[in-house]
Coordinates of C-alpha atoms in Angstrom, one line a residue:
M1296 CA 44.3 28.2 -12.0
N1297 CA 43.7 26.6 -8.6
M1298 CA 44.1 22.8 -9.1
D1299 CA 42.3 22.0 -5.8
N1300 CA 39.2 23.8 -6.9
T1301 CA 39.3 22.1 -10.2
L1302 CA 39.3 18.7 -8.6
N1303 CA 36.5 19.5 -6.1
E1304 CA 34.2 20.9 -8.8
S1305 CA 34.6 18.1 -11.3
G1306 CA 31.2 16.9 -12.4
P1307 CA 31.8 15.1 -15.7
S1308 CA 34.1 12.1 -15.8
R1309 CA 36.1 13.7 -18.7
P1310 CA 37.2 17.4 -18.7
K1311 CA 36.8 19.7 -21.7
R1312 CA 40.0 20.1 -23.7
L1313 CA 41.9 23.3 -23.1
C1314 CA 43.3 24.6 -26.4
S1315 CA 45.8 27.0 -24.9
M1316 CA 47.6 24.2 -23.1
N1317 CA 50.1 21.7 -24.5
R1318 CA 49.4 18.1 -24.9
N1319 CA 51.4 16.9 -21.9
Y1320 CA 49.7 19.3 -19.6
E1321 CA 46.3 18.1 -20.8
Q1322 CA 47.2 14.5 -20.1
Q1323 CA 48.4 15.4 -16.6
I1324 CA 45.1 17.1 -15.8
E1325 CA 43.1 14.3 -17.3
Q1326 CA 45.0 11.7 -15.3
M1327 CA 44.5 13.6 -12.1
L1328 CA 40.7 13.8 -12.7
F1329 CA 40.4 10.2 -13.5
N1330 CA 42.3 9.2 -10.3
S1331 CA 40.0 11.5 -8.2
D1332 CA 37.1 9.6 -6.5
S1333 CA 35.3 12.8 -5.4
D1334 CA 32.1 11.5 -7.0
E1335 CA 32.5 7.8 -6.3
N1336 CA 29.8 7.5 -3.7
Y1337 CA 27.4 10.1 -5.1
D1338 CA 23.8 9.2 -6.0
F1339 CA 22.9 11.3 -9.0
S1340 CA 19.3 10.2 -9.1
D1341 CA 16.4 12.7 -8.9
S1342 CA 15.2 13.0 -5.3
G1343 CA 11.6 12.6 -6.5
S1344 CA 12.2 9.7 -8.7
E1345 CA 10.2 6.5 -8.4
Y1346 CA 13.1 4.3 -9.2
E1347 CA 15.7 2.7 -7.0
F1348 CA 19.3 2.9 -8.1
Q1349 CA 22.2 0.5 -7.3
N1350 CA 24.1 3.1 -5.4
T1351 CA 21.1 4.3 -3.3
E1352 CA 21.8 3.5 0.3
Q1353 CA 19.6 0.7 1.7
V1354 CA 20.2 -0.6 5.2
S1355 CA 19.2 -3.9 6.8
D1356 CA 20.4 -6.1 9.5
D1357 CA 22.9 -7.7 7.2
F1358 CA 25.6 -5.0 7.9
E1359 CA 28.6 -7.0 9.1
S1360 CA 32.3 -6.8 8.8
D1361 CA 34.4 -9.2 6.8
T1362 CA 36.7 -9.7 9.8
E1363 CA 36.1 -10.1 13.5
I1364 CA 35.1 -6.9 15.3
A1365 CA 37.9 -5.3 17.3
N1366 CA 37.4 -4.8 21.0
N1367 CA 37.9 -1.1 20.7
V1368 CA 35.2 1.2 19.5
P1369 CA 36.0 2.6 16.0
S1370 CA 37.1 6.1 15.9
V1371 CA 34.9 9.0 14.8
N1372 CA 36.3 11.0 11.9
T1373 CA 36.8 14.7 12.7
Q1374 CA 37.9 16.5 9.5
S1375 CA 36.5 19.9 10.0
S1376 CA 34.6 21.8 12.6
T1377 CA 31.9 23.8 10.9
S1378 CA 30.3 24.1 7.5
T1379 CA 27.4 26.4 6.4
N1380 CA 24.3 25.7 4.3
N1381 CA 21.3 27.8 3.4
D1382 CA 19.5 27.0 6.6
G1383 CA 22.2 27.6 9.2
D1384 CA 25.6 26.4 10.5
W1385 CA 26.5 22.7 10.6
Q1386 CA 28.5 22.0 13.8
E1387 CA 30.7 19.1 14.7
E1388 CA 30.0 19.4 18.4
E1389 CA 27.1 17.4 19.7
I1390 CA 24.0 19.6 20.5
E1391 CA 21.0 18.7 22.5
L1392 CA 18.3 17.2 20.2
S1393 CA 14.6 17.7 20.7
N1394 CA 12.9 15.7 23.5
F1395 CA 9.2 15.2 22.8
P1396 CA 7.2 13.1 25.2
F1397 CA 4.9 10.5 23.8
I1398 CA 1.6 11.8 25.0
K1399 CA -0.7 9.1 23.7
R1400 CA -1.3 5.5 24.8
N1401 CA -1.3 2.4 22.7
E1402 CA -4.8 1.1 23.1
L1403 CA -7.8 -0.6 21.3
F1404 CA -10.8 1.7 21.5
V1405 CA -13.3 -1.2 21.1
P1406 CA -14.2 -3.1 24.3
I1407 CA -12.6 -6.6 24.2
E1408 CA -14.3 -8.3 27.1
D1409 CA -16.6 -10.2 24.8
K1410 CA -14.1 -10.7 22.0
I1411 CA -12.5 -14.0 22.7
N1412 CA -12.5 -15.7 19.3
P1413 CA -10.9 -14.9 16.0
I1414 CA -14.2 -14.3 14.4
D1415 CA -14.9 -11.5 16.8
Y1416 CA -11.8 -9.6 15.6
F1417 CA -12.8 -10.4 12.0
F1418 CA -16.2 -8.7 12.4
M1419 CA -14.6 -5.8 14.2
L1420 CA -13.0 -4.8 10.9
F1421 CA -15.6 -6.4 8.5
D1422 CA -18.5 -4.6 10.0
E1423 CA -22.1 -4.5 8.7
H1424 CA -21.6 -1.1 6.9
F1425 CA -18.7 -2.6 4.9
I1426 CA -20.6 -5.8 3.9
Q1427 CA -23.6 -3.7 3.0
L1428 CA -21.5 -1.5 0.8
L1429 CA -20.3 -4.5 -1.1
V1430 CA -23.8 -5.9 -1.4
D1431 CA -25.3 -2.6 -2.7
E1432 CA -22.6 -1.8 -5.2
T1433 CA -22.5 -5.4 -6.5
N1434 CA -26.2 -5.5 -7.0
N1435 CA -26.2 -2.1 -8.8
Y1436 CA -23.4 -3.1 -11.1
A1437 CA -25.0 -6.5 -11.8
E1438 CA -28.2 -4.7 -12.9
I1439 CA -26.1 -2.6 -15.3
E1440 CA -24.3 -5.7 -16.7
F1441 CA -27.6 -7.5 -17.1
L1442 CA -29.2 -4.6 -19.1
R1443 CA -26.0 -4.3 -21.2
V1444 CA -25.9 -8.0 -22.1
G1445 CA -29.7 -8.4 -22.3
S1446 CA -31.5 -11.7 -21.9
A1447 CA -29.2 -13.8 -24.0
P1448 CA -29.8 -17.4 -22.9
R1449 CA -26.1 -18.4 -23.2
S1450 CA -25.0 -15.6 -21.0
R1451 CA -24.3 -16.5 -17.3
I1452 CA -25.5 -13.0 -16.2
S1453 CA -29.0 -13.8 -17.5
D1454 CA -29.5 -16.0 -14.3
W1455 CA -28.5 -13.2 -12.0
K1456 CA -30.3 -12.8 -8.7
P1457 CA -29.6 -10.0 -6.2
T1458 CA -27.2 -10.9 -3.4
D1459 CA -27.5 -10.2 0.3
K1460 CA -25.2 -9.9 3.4
D1461 CA -25.2 -13.7 4.2
E1462 CA -24.2 -14.7 0.7
M1463 CA -21.6 -11.9 0.5
L1464 CA -19.9 -13.2 3.6
T1465 CA -20.0 -16.7 2.1
F1466 CA -18.5 -15.4 -1.1
I1467 CA -15.7 -13.6 0.8
A1468 CA -15.0 -16.7 2.8
L1469 CA -14.6 -18.8 -0.4
I1470 CA -12.2 -16.2 -1.8
I1471 CA -10.1 -16.4 1.3
H1472 CA -10.2 -20.2 1.2
T1473 CA -8.7 -20.1 -2.3
G1474 CA -5.5 -18.8 -0.6
T1475 CA -5.5 -21.9 1.7
I1476 CA -6.1 -24.4 -1.1
K1477 CA -4.2 -23.2 -4.1
L1478 CA -5.4 -24.3 -7.6
N1479 CA -4.5 -22.8 -10.9
R1480 CA -8.0 -22.2 -12.2
L1481 CA -11.1 -21.1 -10.4
N1482 CA -13.2 -23.8 -12.2
D1483 CA -11.0 -26.5 -10.6
Y1484 CA -12.6 -25.8 -7.2
W1485 CA -15.9 -27.1 -8.5
K1486 CA -14.6 -30.1 -10.5
T1487 CA -16.0 -33.5 -9.5
H1488 CA -13.0 -35.4 -10.9
H1489 CA -11.4 -37.6 -8.2
L1490 CA -8.2 -35.6 -8.4
F1491 CA -10.1 -32.5 -7.2
N1492 CA -13.6 -33.0 -5.8
L1493 CA -13.5 -30.2 -3.2
S1494 CA -17.0 -30.3 -1.8
C1495 CA -16.2 -27.5 0.6
F1496 CA -16.8 -25.1 -2.3
S1497 CA -19.8 -26.7 -4.1
N1498 CA -21.7 -27.2 -0.9
Y1499 CA -21.9 -23.5 -0.3
M1500 CA -22.2 -22.0 -3.7
S1501 CA -22.5 -23.2 -7.3
R1502 CA -19.7 -22.4 -9.7
D1503 CA -21.9 -20.2 -11.9
R1504 CA -23.1 -18.2 -8.9
F1505 CA -19.6 -17.7 -7.6
L1506 CA -18.4 -16.5 -11.1
N1507 CA -21.4 -14.2 -11.4
L1508 CA -20.6 -12.6 -8.0
L1509 CA -16.9 -12.3 -9.0
R1510 CA -17.9 -10.7 -12.3
C1511 CA -20.2 -8.1 -10.6
F1512 CA -18.0 -7.6 -7.5
H1513 CA -18.0 -3.8 -7.2
F1514 CA -17.1 -1.1 -4.7
A1515 CA -18.4 2.3 -6.0
P1516 CA -20.9 3.7 -8.5
N1517 CA -19.8 3.9 -12.1
I1518 CA -19.3 7.4 -13.6
E1519 CA -20.3 8.1 -17.2
T1520 CA -17.0 9.1 -18.8
N1521 CA -15.8 10.0 -22.3
N1522 CA -12.7 11.7 -23.8
Q1523 CA -14.1 15.1 -22.8
N1524 CA -15.4 14.2 -19.4
L1525 CA -12.8 12.3 -17.4
P1526 CA -13.2 11.7 -13.6
E1527 CA -11.0 13.9 -11.5
D1528 CA -10.3 11.1 -9.0
R1529 CA -8.5 8.2 -10.8
L1530 CA -9.3 6.0 -7.8
Y1531 CA -13.0 6.6 -7.7
K1532 CA -13.7 2.9 -8.2
I1533 CA -12.0 1.9 -5.0
R1534 CA -12.2 5.2 -3.1
P1535 CA -14.9 3.9 -0.7
L1536 CA -12.7 1.0 0.4
I1537 CA -9.6 3.3 0.9
T1538 CA -11.7 5.7 3.0
Y1539 CA -13.3 2.8 5.0
F1540 CA -9.9 1.2 5.8
N1541 CA -8.2 4.4 7.0
N1542 CA -11.2 5.6 9.0
K1543 CA -11.8 2.1 10.6
M1544 CA -8.2 1.8 11.8
N1545 CA -8.2 5.4 13.0
T1546 CA -11.4 4.7 15.0
I1547 CA -10.6 1.4 16.7
Y1548 CA -6.9 1.6 17.4
Y1549 CA -4.1 3.9 18.4
P1550 CA -0.5 2.7 17.8
K1551 CA 2.7 2.6 19.8
K1552 CA 5.3 5.3 19.6
E1553 CA 7.5 3.8 16.9
L1554 CA 6.1 3.9 13.3
S1555 CA 7.5 3.0 10.0
L1556 CA 6.6 4.3 6.5
D1557 CA 7.5 2.7 3.2
E1558 CA 6.0 1.6 -0.1
S1559 CA 4.5 -1.7 -1.2
M1560 CA 3.6 -3.1 -4.6
V1561 CA 0.5 -4.9 -5.8
L1562 CA 1.4 -6.9 -8.9
W1563 CA -0.1 -5.5 -12.1
R1564 CA 1.3 -5.9 -15.6
G1565 CA -1.7 -4.7 -17.6
R1566 CA -2.2 -1.2 -19.0
L1567 CA -2.7 1.4 -16.4
Q1568 CA -1.8 5.1 -16.3
F1569 CA -0.3 4.9 -12.8
R1570 CA 1.5 1.6 -13.1
Q1571 CA 5.0 1.8 -11.5
Y1572 CA 8.3 0.0 -11.9
I1573 CA 10.5 -0.4 -8.9
Q1574 CA 13.6 -2.5 -9.5
N1575 CA 14.3 -3.8 -6.0
K1576 CA 10.8 -5.0 -5.2
R1577 CA 9.6 -8.6 -5.5
H1578 CA 6.8 -7.4 -7.8
K1579 CA 8.7 -4.9 -10.0
Y1580 CA 5.6 -3.9 -12.0
G1581 CA 2.5 -2.9 -10.3
I1582 CA 0.4 -0.4 -8.3
K1583 CA 2.4 1.4 -5.6
L1584 CA 0.9 1.7 -2.1
Y1585 CA 2.4 4.1 0.5
M1586 CA 1.8 2.5 3.9
L1587 CA 2.1 3.7 7.5
T1588 CA 2.7 0.7 9.8
E1589 CA 3.8 -0.5 13.1
P1590 CA 7.1 -2.4 13.2
H1591 CA 5.4 -5.8 13.6
G1592 CA 3.3 -5.3 10.4
L1593 CA 0.0 -3.8 11.4
V1594 CA -1.1 -1.3 8.7
L1595 CA -2.5 2.0 10.1
K1596 CA -3.1 4.0 6.9
F1597 CA -2.3 3.7 3.2
A1598 CA -2.5 5.7 0.0
V1599 CA -2.4 4.6 -3.6
Y1600 CA 0.1 6.5 -5.9
V1601 CA -1.7 7.6 -9.1
G1602 CA 1.0 9.8 -10.7
V1603 CA 2.1 13.4 -10.7
L1604 CA -1.5 14.7 -11.2
D1605 CA -2.5 13.4 -7.8
D1606 CA -2.9 15.7 -4.8
L1607 CA 0.3 14.1 -3.4
G1608 CA 2.2 14.2 -6.6
G1609 CA 4.5 16.8 -8.2
K1610 CA 7.1 18.8 -6.4
G1611 CA 7.7 17.8 -2.8
H1612 CA 5.9 14.5 -3.4
A1613 CA 7.8 12.5 -0.7
A1614 CA 7.2 15.1 2.0
N1615 CA 3.5 15.3 1.0
V1616 CA 3.1 11.6 1.3
V1617 CA 4.6 11.6 4.8
L1618 CA 2.5 14.5 6.1
H1619 CA -0.6 12.9 4.6
L1620 CA -0.1 9.5 6.2
M1621 CA 0.9 11.1 9.5
S1622 CA -1.9 13.7 9.6
E1623 CA -3.8 12.1 12.5
K1624 CA -0.5 11.2 14.4
L1625 CA 1.3 14.5 14.4
N1626 CA 2.1 16.5 17.6
N1627 CA 2.0 13.4 19.7
G1628 CA 5.7 12.5 20.0
H1629 CA 5.8 9.6 17.6
A1630 CA 9.2 8.3 16.3
L1631 CA 8.9 7.8 12.5
Y1632 CA 11.3 5.6 10.6
M1633 CA 11.8 6.0 6.8
D1634 CA 14.2 5.1 4.1
N1635 CA 16.2 7.5 1.9
F1636 CA 13.4 8.0 -0.6
Y1637 CA 11.6 10.2 1.9
N1638 CA 14.2 11.7 4.3
S1639 CA 15.6 15.1 3.9
F1640 CA 16.7 18.0 6.0
D1641 CA 13.6 20.1 5.1
L1642 CA 11.2 17.2 6.0
A1643 CA 13.0 16.6 9.3
S1644 CA 12.6 20.3 10.2
K1645 CA 8.9 20.2 9.4
L1646 CA 8.4 17.1 11.6
I1647 CA 10.3 18.8 14.5
E1648 CA 7.7 21.6 14.3
K1649 CA 5.0 18.9 14.5
K1650 CA 6.7 17.3 17.6
T1651 CA 7.5 14.1 15.7
F1652 CA 10.9 12.4 15.5
C1653 CA 12.3 11.0 12.3
T1654 CA 15.2 8.6 11.7
G1655 CA 16.4 6.7 8.7
T1656 CA 18.9 6.5 5.8
L1657 CA 19.6 9.6 3.6
R1658 CA 20.7 10.2 0.1
L1659 CA 23.8 12.3 0.4
N1660 CA 22.9 14.4 -2.7
R1661 CA 19.8 15.8 -1.1
K1662 CA 19.5 19.5 -0.6
N1663 CA 21.0 21.1 2.5
T1664 CA 23.2 18.1 3.3
P1665 CA 26.5 19.3 4.9
Q1666 CA 29.4 19.1 2.5
D1667 CA 31.7 18.0 5.3
V1668 CA 29.8 14.8 5.6
V1669 CA 29.5 14.3 1.8
E1670 CA 33.1 14.8 1.0
S1671 CA 34.7 13.0 4.0
K1672 CA 36.8 9.9 3.3
L1673 CA 36.2 7.3 5.9
K1674 CA 37.8 4.0 6.7
K1675 CA 35.7 1.0 7.5
G1676 CA 33.9 1.4 10.8
E1677 CA 34.4 5.2 11.0
T1678 CA 31.6 7.8 11.2
V1679 CA 31.3 11.5 10.7
A1680 CA 28.3 13.7 11.7
R1681 CA 27.2 17.3 11.8
Y1682 CA 24.4 19.0 13.8
S1683 CA 22.1 21.9 13.0
Q1684 CA 18.7 23.1 14.2
G1685 CA 18.0 19.8 16.1
V1686 CA 18.9 17.6 13.1
M1687 CA 21.8 15.2 12.9
I1688 CA 23.2 14.1 9.5
G1689 CA 26.0 11.5 9.4
K1690 CA 27.8 9.0 7.3
W1691 CA 29.1 5.6 8.3
K1692 CA 31.5 3.4 6.4
D1693 CA 30.6 -0.3 6.3
K1694 CA 30.9 -2.2 3.1
R1695 CA 30.0 1.1 1.5
D1696 CA 29.2 4.6 2.6
V1697 CA 25.8 4.9 4.4
G1698 CA 24.2 8.3 4.9
Y1699 CA 21.6 8.7 7.7
I1700 CA 19.6 11.4 9.5
S1701 CA 17.9 11.6 12.9
T1702 CA 16.2 14.1 15.1
E1703 CA 16.1 11.7 18.0
F1704 CA 19.5 10.0 18.3
K1705 CA 23.0 11.3 18.4
N1706 CA 25.9 9.8 16.4
N1707 CA 26.9 7.3 19.2
L1708 CA 28.4 4.0 18.3
I1709 CA 26.8 1.1 20.1
L1710 CA 27.5 -2.6 20.1
T1711 CA 24.9 -4.7 18.2
K1712 CA 24.5 -8.3 17.1
N1713 CA 23.2 -9.4 13.7
R1714 CA 21.0 -12.4 13.0
N1715 CA 24.0 -14.7 13.1
G1716 CA 25.1 -13.5 16.6
K1717 CA 28.1 -11.6 15.3
E1718 CA 28.9 -8.4 17.1
Q1719 CA 29.5 -5.1 15.4
Y1720 CA 29.6 -1.4 16.3
K1721 CA 27.0 0.6 14.5
P1722 CA 25.7 4.2 14.8
E1723 CA 22.7 4.4 17.1
P1724 CA 20.4 5.8 14.4
I1725 CA 21.3 2.9 12.1
S1726 CA 20.7 0.3 14.8
N1727 CA 17.3 1.6 15.7
Y1728 CA 16.4 2.0 12.0
N1729 CA 17.1 -1.7 11.5
R1730 CA 15.1 -2.6 14.5
F1731 CA 11.9 -0.6 13.7
M1732 CA 11.9 -0.4 9.9
S1733 CA 10.4 -3.8 9.2
G1734 CA 6.7 -3.1 9.1
I1735 CA 6.1 -3.2 5.3
D1736 CA 8.5 -6.2 4.9
R1737 CA 6.6 -8.2 7.5
Q1738 CA 3.3 -7.3 5.9
D1739 CA 4.5 -8.4 2.4
Q1740 CA 5.9 -11.5 3.9
M1741 CA 2.7 -12.5 5.6
H1742 CA 0.7 -11.7 2.4
S1743 CA 2.9 -14.1 0.4
Y1744 CA 2.0 -17.1 2.5
Y1745 CA -1.7 -17.5 1.6
P1746 CA -2.5 -15.0 -1.2
F1747 CA -6.0 -15.1 -2.7
T1748 CA -5.7 -12.4 -5.3
R1749 CA -6.3 -13.6 -8.8
K1750 CA -5.4 -12.5 -12.3
T1751 CA -8.0 -10.1 -13.7
I1752 CA -8.4 -7.4 -16.3
R1753 CA -10.1 -5.1 -13.8
W1754 CA -7.4 -3.3 -11.8
Y1755 CA -9.8 -2.1 -9.1
K1756 CA -10.8 -5.7 -8.3
K1757 CA -7.1 -6.5 -7.7
I1758 CA -6.8 -3.6 -5.3
G1759 CA -10.2 -4.3 -3.7
I1760 CA -9.3 -7.9 -2.9
H1761 CA -5.9 -6.8 -1.6
I1762 CA -7.6 -4.4 0.8
I1763 CA -9.7 -7.3 2.0
Q1764 CA -6.5 -9.2 2.6
M1765 CA -5.1 -6.3 4.6
L1766 CA -8.2 -6.1 6.8
L1767 CA -7.9 -9.9 7.5
M1768 CA -4.2 -9.5 8.3
N1769 CA -4.9 -6.6 10.7
S1770 CA -7.6 -8.6 12.5
F1771 CA -4.9 -11.3 13.0
Y1772 CA -2.4 -8.9 14.5
L1773 CA -5.0 -7.4 16.8
Y1774 CA -6.1 -10.8 18.0
N1775 CA -2.6 -11.9 18.9
Q1776 CA -1.9 -8.5 20.6
Y1777 CA -5.0 -8.3 22.8
H1778 CA -6.1 -11.9 23.2
A1779 CA -4.9 -14.1 26.0
R1780 CA -1.8 -16.1 25.3
P1781 CA -0.7 -18.3 23.7
K1782 CA -0.5 -16.7 20.3
I1783 CA -1.8 -18.6 17.2
S1784 CA -0.4 -18.8 13.7
L1785 CA -1.9 -17.1 10.7
Y1786 CA -2.9 -20.5 9.3
D1787 CA -4.9 -21.4 12.4
F1788 CA -6.4 -18.0 12.6
R1789 CA -7.7 -18.2 9.0
L1790 CA -9.1 -21.7 9.5
S1791 CA -10.9 -20.6 12.7
I1792 CA -12.6 -17.8 10.7
L1793 CA -13.4 -20.0 7.8
S1794 CA -15.0 -22.6 10.0
E1795 CA -17.4 -19.9 11.4
L1796 CA -18.2 -18.4 8.0
L1797 CA -18.6 -21.8 6.3
P1798 CA -20.3 -24.1 8.9
K1799 CA -20.5 -27.9 8.5
Q1800 CA -24.2 -27.7 7.6
P1801 CA -24.6 -24.9 5.1
K1802 CA -27.9 -23.0 5.1
P1803 CA -29.9 -23.4 1.9
R1804 CA -29.9 -20.3 -0.3
S1805 CA -33.4 -18.9 -0.8
F1806 CA -34.4 -15.8 -2.7
S1807 CA -37.5 -13.7 -1.9
V1808 CA -40.2 -13.5 -4.5
S1809 CA -39.8 -9.8 -4.9
H1810 CA -36.0 -10.1 -5.5
T1811 CA -36.4 -13.0 -7.9
N1812 CA -39.3 -11.7 -10.0
H1813 CA -39.0 -8.0 -10.2
F1814 CA -36.1 -7.3 -12.4
P1815 CA -36.1 -4.8 -15.3
K1816 CA -36.1 -5.8 -19.0
T1817 CA -36.2 -3.9 -22.2
H1818 CA -39.1 -3.7 -24.6
D1819 CA -39.1 -5.6 -27.9
V1820 CA -37.0 -4.2 -30.8
G1821 CA -39.0 -2.1 -33.2
K1822 CA -38.7 -1.6 -36.9
S1823 CA -35.9 0.9 -36.4
G1824 CA -33.8 -1.8 -34.8
R1825 CA -34.0 -0.2 -31.4
P1826 CA -36.1 -1.2 -28.3
N1827 CA -39.5 0.5 -28.3
R1828 CA -40.1 3.3 -25.8
K1829 CA -43.2 3.8 -23.7
R1830 CA -44.3 6.3 -21.1
C1831 CA -43.0 5.8 -17.6
H1832 CA -45.8 4.8 -15.3
L1833 CA -44.4 6.5 -12.2
C1834 CA -43.4 9.7 -13.9
Y1835 CA -46.9 9.9 -15.5
S1836 CA -48.5 9.7 -12.0
K1837 CA -46.5 12.7 -11.0
G1838 CA -47.5 14.7 -14.1
I1839 CA -44.2 14.2 -15.9
R1840 CA -44.0 13.1 -19.5
K1841 CA -41.0 10.7 -19.9
D1842 CA -40.4 7.7 -22.1
T1843 CA -38.3 4.7 -21.3
T1844 CA -37.2 1.4 -22.8
Y1845 CA -37.5 -0.6 -19.6
F1846 CA -40.5 -2.4 -18.0
C1847 CA -41.1 -4.9 -15.2
P1848 CA -42.2 -8.3 -16.6
S1849 CA -43.3 -9.6 -13.2
C1850 CA -45.9 -7.0 -12.4
P1851 CA -49.5 -7.8 -13.6
E1852 CA -49.7 -4.7 -15.8
K1853 CA -46.1 -4.9 -16.9
P1854 CA -45.6 -1.2 -16.3
S1855 CA -42.9 0.8 -18.1
L1856 CA -40.5 2.4 -15.7
C1857 CA -37.4 4.5 -15.8
H1858 CA -34.3 2.5 -15.0
Q1859 CA -33.2 4.9 -12.2
P1860 CA -34.8 5.7 -9.8
C1861 CA -38.4 4.9 -10.8
F1862 CA -38.0 1.2 -11.0
N1863 CA -36.8 0.9 -7.4
N1864 CA -39.2 3.5 -6.0
F1865 CA -42.2 1.8 -7.7
H1866 CA -41.5 -1.5 -6.0
K1867 CA -40.9 0.0 -2.6

């Protein structure tokens, strides 16, 4: 029996007992296995898991030695020359990595000569089509809510009047302003008590009108569902907003070479099929968003994770997310930075074929990772790396072992400074990863300053308002990037927009006669306990026999009309 092989192949912490050996020999083997640290730095988590484990490598700018850094560069560990995996030979000697030129240019596709104020950049992202989408879907859903509740006098929805673009902009501005002035309850913004008395809200919209709009705030048509007929798209309630955001950013802006990809969490503790738990996030329970950003925080594209049944879920989930978010940016020479949840040798090889660099941390238990790197024992400050097919995989010993991968940088040690000014030698891939992998963290940090999301039982409203917050944040980044200096703070940018959307002299709200009067109602209840049904006036004029329970009480003849589409067509 080869004792070396036994030690290297030891998976469980305690070996099976060997009946043919005496007790002393068993104790010797057991003691040798316990003293072995061959699996000390392994991460046994599933590569596709949604959870973060304590021994998963995470790298930040906080890497620093406990003692002063020596003047000499730490040595590079060279334990073996070549190892083989399923995809080729791993070599110790440095090889030439791919060199893709960045063929695009960082630019804003929209002319900026006439965009000199923050409100101009706000309307660049909140265009008329977006506002009209919110108006149409809110009005349609309000009609459904009105008909569901009926004309109950105590119901707030019984006073509903259709909204328009101007009122919708005022409504969005008031929602944004709740992040500037933070109160525990929405009703507090309309209180006349001397401790509150915020006339900036009551001057523009009444409390009941605001709550009515918030109740009917909607983004997509409802789908009739039951246990047998479930929608294929779990995100159909917010799909128009996701599509709008991604298309808008792809249309108006092209990013710089360096990009970062990571996940963000929207707090949600209610019941939801695709609610996630991530231990190391500020909001541990919530809806997970995968985001492609620039290092300073501008969000370029995002996707919502809805479980293994999604198009991006299942086997190869991490690689599918990366290729989906990078679909419009491949073959252009971008440098993509990711953490160890996404990185692998196979994904790096795919991105090389797409002329895209990738750099980041790596879980050393991933498939096709060279065993020389995994099994090497390093002293503090030492590194080891292997090269194959244009991919470099290495390990660096700091306070713990850190695995990393890169297709752009070799395993060179460079002198860096941390946030406290202390110098330290780090591998070049780790140094660049710390420099460019901060997009999502900056985005989450800026969102935390003036959040205007509220607790709700409708998950799609939470995501919808979060997308509005992302659009506002992107307009802030674009303003500071393309507007003349000096830059302004997020607080001043928000106040400038609010002062334009909420002027000192608010315009009086007026409803047209047609909008106010022509609204469907149901017929009186008959002996059967159900509303009476009468022939549809518009269908009868077309030679179609169809009965309906709805009519228009404002028209002279009070015609019976089908809810959809006869009622709208008749009044057009």
